CSV table of C-alpha atoms in Angstrom, one decimal:
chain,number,residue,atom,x,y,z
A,1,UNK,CA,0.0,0.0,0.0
A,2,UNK,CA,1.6,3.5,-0.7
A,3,UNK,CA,1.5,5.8,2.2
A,4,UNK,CA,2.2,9.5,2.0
A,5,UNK,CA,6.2,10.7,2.9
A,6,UNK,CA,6.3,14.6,4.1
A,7,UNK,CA,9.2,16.2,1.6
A,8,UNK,CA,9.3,19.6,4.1
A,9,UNK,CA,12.8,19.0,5.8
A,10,UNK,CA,14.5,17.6,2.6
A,11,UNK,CA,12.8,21.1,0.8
A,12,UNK,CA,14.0,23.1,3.6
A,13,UNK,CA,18.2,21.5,3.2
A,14,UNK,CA,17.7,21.9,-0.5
A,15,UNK,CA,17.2,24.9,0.1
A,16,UNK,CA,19.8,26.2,2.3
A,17,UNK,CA,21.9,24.4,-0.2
A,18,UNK,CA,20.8,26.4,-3.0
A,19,UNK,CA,21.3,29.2,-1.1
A,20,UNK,CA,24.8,28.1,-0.5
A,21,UNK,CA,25.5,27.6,-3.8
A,22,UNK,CA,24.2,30.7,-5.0
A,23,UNK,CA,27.1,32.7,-3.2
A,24,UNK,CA,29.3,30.5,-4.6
A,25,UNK,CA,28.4,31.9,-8.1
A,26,UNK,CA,28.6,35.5,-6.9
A,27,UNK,CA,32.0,34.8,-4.9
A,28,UNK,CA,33.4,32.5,-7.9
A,29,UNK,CA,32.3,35.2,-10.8
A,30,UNK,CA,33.8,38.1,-8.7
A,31,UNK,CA,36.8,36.2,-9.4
A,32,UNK,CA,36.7,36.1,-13.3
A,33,UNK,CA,35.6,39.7,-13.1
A,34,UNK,CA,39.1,40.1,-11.6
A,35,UNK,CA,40.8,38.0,-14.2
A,36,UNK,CA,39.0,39.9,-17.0
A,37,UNK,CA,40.3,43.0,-15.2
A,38,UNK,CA,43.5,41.7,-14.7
A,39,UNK,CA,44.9,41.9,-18.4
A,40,UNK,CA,47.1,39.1,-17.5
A,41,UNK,CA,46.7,35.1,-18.4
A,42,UNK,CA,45.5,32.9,-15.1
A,43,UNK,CA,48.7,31.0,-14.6
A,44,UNK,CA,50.6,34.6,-14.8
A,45,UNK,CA,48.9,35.7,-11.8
A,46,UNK,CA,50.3,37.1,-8.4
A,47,UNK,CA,48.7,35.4,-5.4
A,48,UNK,CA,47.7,39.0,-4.2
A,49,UNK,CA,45.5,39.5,-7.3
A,50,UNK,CA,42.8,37.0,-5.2
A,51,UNK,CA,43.7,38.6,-1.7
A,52,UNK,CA,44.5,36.0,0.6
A,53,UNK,CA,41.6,33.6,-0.9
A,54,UNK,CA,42.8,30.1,-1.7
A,55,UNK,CA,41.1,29.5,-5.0
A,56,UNK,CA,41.7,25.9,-5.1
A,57,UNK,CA,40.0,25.4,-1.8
A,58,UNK,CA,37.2,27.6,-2.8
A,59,UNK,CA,36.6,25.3,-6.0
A,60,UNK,CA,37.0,22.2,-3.8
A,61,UNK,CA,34.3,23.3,-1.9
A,62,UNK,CA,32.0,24.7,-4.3
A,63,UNK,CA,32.1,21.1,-5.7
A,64,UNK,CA,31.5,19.8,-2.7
A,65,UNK,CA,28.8,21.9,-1.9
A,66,UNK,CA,27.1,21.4,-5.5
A,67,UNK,CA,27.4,17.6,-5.3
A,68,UNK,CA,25.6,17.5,-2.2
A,69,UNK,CA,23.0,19.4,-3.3
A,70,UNK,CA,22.6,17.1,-5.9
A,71,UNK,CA,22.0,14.3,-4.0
A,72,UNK,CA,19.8,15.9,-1.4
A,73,UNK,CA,17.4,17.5,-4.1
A,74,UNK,CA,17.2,14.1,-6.3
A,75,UNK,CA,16.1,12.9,-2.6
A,76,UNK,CA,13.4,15.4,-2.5
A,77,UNK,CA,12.4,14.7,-6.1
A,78,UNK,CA,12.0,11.3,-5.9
A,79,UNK,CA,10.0,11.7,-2.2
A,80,UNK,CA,7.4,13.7,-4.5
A,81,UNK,CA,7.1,11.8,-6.9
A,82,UNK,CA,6.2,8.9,-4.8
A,83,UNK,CA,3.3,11.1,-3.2
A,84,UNK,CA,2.0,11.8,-6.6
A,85,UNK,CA,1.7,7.9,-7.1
A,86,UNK,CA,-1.0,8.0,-4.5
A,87,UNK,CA,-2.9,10.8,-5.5
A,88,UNK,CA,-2.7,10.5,-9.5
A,89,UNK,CA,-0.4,7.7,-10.5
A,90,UNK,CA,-2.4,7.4,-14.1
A,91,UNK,CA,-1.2,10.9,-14.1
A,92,UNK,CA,2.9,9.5,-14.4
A,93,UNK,CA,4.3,9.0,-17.4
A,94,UNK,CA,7.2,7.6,-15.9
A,95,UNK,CA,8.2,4.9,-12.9
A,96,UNK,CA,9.1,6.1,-9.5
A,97,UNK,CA,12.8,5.4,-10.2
A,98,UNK,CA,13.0,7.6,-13.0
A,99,UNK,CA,12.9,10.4,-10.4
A,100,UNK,CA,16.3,9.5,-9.8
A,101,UNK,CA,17.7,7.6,-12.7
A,102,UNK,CA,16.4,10.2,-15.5
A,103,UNK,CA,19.0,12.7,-14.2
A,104,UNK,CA,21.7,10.5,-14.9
A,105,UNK,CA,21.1,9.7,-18.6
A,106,UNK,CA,23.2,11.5,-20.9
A,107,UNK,CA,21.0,13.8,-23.1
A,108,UNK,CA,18.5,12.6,-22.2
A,109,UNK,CA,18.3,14.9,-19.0
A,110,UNK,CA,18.0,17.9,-20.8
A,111,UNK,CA,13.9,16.8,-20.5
A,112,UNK,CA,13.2,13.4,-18.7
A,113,UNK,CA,13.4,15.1,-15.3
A,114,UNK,CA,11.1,18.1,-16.2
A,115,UNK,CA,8.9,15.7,-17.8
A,116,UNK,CA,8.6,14.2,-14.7
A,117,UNK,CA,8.2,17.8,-12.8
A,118,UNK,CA,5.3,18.4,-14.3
A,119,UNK,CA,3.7,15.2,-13.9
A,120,UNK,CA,4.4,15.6,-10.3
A,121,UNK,CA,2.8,19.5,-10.7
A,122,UNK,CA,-0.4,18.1,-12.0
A,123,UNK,CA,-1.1,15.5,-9.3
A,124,UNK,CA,0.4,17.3,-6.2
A,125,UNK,CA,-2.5,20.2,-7.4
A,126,UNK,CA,-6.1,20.1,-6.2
A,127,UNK,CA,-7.2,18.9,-8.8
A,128,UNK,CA,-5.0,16.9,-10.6
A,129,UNK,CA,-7.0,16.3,-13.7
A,130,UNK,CA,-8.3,19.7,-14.6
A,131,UNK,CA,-6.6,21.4,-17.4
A,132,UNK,CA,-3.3,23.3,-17.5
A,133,UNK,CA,-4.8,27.1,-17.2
A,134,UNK,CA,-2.9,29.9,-17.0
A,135,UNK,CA,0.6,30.3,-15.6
A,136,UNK,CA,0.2,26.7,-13.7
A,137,UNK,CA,3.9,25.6,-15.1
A,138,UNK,CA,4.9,29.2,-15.9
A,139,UNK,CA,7.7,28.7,-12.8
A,140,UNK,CA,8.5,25.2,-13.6
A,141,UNK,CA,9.3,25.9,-17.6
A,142,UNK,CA,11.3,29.0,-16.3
A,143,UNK,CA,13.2,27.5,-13.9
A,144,UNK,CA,14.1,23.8,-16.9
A,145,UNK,CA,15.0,27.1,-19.2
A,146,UNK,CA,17.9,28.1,-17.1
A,147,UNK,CA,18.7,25.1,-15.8
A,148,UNK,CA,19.3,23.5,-19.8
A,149,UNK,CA,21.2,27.0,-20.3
A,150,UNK,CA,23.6,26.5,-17.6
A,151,UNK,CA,24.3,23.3,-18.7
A,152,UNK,CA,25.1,24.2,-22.0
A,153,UNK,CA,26.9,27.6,-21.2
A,154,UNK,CA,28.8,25.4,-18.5
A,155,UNK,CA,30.0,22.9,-21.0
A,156,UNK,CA,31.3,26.0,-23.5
A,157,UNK,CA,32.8,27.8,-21.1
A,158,UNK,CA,34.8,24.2,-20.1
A,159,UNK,CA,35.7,23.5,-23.3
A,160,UNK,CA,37.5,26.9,-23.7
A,161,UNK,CA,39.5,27.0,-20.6
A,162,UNK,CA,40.3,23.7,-22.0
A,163,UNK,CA,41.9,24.5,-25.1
A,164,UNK,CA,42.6,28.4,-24.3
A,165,UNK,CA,46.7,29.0,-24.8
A,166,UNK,CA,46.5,33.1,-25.5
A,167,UNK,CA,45.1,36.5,-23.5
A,168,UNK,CA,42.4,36.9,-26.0
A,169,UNK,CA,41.5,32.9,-25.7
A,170,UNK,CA,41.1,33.4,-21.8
A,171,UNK,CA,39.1,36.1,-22.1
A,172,UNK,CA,36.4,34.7,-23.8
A,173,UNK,CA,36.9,31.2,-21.6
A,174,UNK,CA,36.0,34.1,-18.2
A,175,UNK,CA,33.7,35.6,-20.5
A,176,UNK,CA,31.6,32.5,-21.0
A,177,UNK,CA,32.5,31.2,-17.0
A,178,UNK,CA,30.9,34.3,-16.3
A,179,UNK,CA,28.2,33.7,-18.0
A,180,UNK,CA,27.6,30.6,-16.6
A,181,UNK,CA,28.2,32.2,-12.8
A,182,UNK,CA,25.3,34.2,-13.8
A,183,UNK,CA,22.8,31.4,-15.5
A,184,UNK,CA,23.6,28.8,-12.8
A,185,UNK,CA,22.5,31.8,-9.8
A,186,UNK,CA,19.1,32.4,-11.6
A,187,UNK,CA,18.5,28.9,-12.5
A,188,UNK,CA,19.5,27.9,-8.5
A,189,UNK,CA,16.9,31.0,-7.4
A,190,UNK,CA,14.6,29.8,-9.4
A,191,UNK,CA,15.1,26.0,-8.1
A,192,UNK,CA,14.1,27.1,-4.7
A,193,UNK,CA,10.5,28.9,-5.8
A,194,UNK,CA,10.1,25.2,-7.3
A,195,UNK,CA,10.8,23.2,-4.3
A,196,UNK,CA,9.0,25.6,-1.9
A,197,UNK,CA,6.0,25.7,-4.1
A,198,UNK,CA,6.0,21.9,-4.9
A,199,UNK,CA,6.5,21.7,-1.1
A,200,UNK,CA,3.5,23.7,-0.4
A,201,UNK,CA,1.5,21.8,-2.9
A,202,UNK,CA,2.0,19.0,-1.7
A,203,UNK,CA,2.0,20.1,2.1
A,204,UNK,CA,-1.6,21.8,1.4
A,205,UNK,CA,-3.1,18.7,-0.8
A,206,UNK,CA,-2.0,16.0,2.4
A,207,UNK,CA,-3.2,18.2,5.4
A,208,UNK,CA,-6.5,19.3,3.5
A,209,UNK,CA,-5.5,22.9,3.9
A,210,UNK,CA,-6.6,25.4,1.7
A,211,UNK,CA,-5.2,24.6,-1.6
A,212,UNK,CA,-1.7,26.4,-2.1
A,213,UNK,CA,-1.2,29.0,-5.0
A,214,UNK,CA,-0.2,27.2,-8.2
């Protein structure tokens, strides 16, 4: 028999995990704004460009940080999606486990998990089978939009720190890093209205509150 989980404390770490991560943009693109500034290649650099910060520390912990993020919100995902098996599961186009293992297929990524989202949306709303009216998925959509663009922008801005070997090569490699500072802070914002609302939804629909805004 499937029984209802409550997804509030995992919302509430994903969260302050966002959060976290989202000062690691700022902090991380403050320092490309200083390379850009710096008119001088990365491995060129005097240690007093960056103040006393230890830029590979930083990095190891931004990684850190990111990675368990990751496995915290697929937590909270799949939690969500196993409540929406009890209240709509003709609703789900896809198994339980697809909550997790759609993140980890290569392409494939890019819209298996926000397929998945909005299944979740539709039965985690009062009503689960009335029609999408509205901006019902307005947040969601936003929120896949930026999160596809970081990816991409992410994998560019790799490529040419990869291969950059001139001043005007690493300037367009910060350029693009950036960028992707930038994407990856809105699309992390925009991650947290999607977990709180979701949360609320879901929250609202199990306690037979009033029916959250969606």
């Amino acid at each position: 028999m499937l029984t209802l989980k409550n997804p509030t404390g995992l919302a509430k770490a994903v969260v302050a995990l966002l959060a976290g991560n989202i000062l690691f943009d700022v902090l991380l693109g403050l320092f490309e704004v200083r390379w850009l500034l710096a008119d001088a290649m990365p491995y060129t650099f005097d240690p007093a460009v960056f103040g006393s910060v230890d830029l590979n520390v930083t990095y190891s912990m931004s990684f850190t940080l990111f990675a368990a993020t990751v496995v915290v919100f697929i937590v909270w995902f799949h939690r969500l999606r196993t409540n929406a098996e009890v209240w709509a599961g003709d609703l789900q186009g896809r198994k339980p486990g697809w909550a997790i293992g759609g993140w980890f297929v290569p392409i494939g990524n890019l819209w298996i998990p926000r397929g998945i989202a909005v299944d979740v949306w539709r039965a985690s709303r009062w009503q689960p089978y009335a029609a999408d009216g509205g901006q019902g998925l307005t947040l969601l959509n936003a929120w896949w939009a930026f999160w596809v663009a970081d990816w991409v922008v992410g994998r560019v801005s790799g490529q040419l720190y990869k291969h950059a070997d001139t001043q005007e090569a690493y300037d367009s490699a910060a350029a693009w890093s950036l960028a992707n500072y930038a994407v990856d802070a809105v699309a992390a914002v925009l991650a947290i209205l999607v977990v709180r609302r979701l949360t609320s939804m879901q929250r609202a629909k199990a306690t037979g509150m009033i029916p959250a805004a969606q």
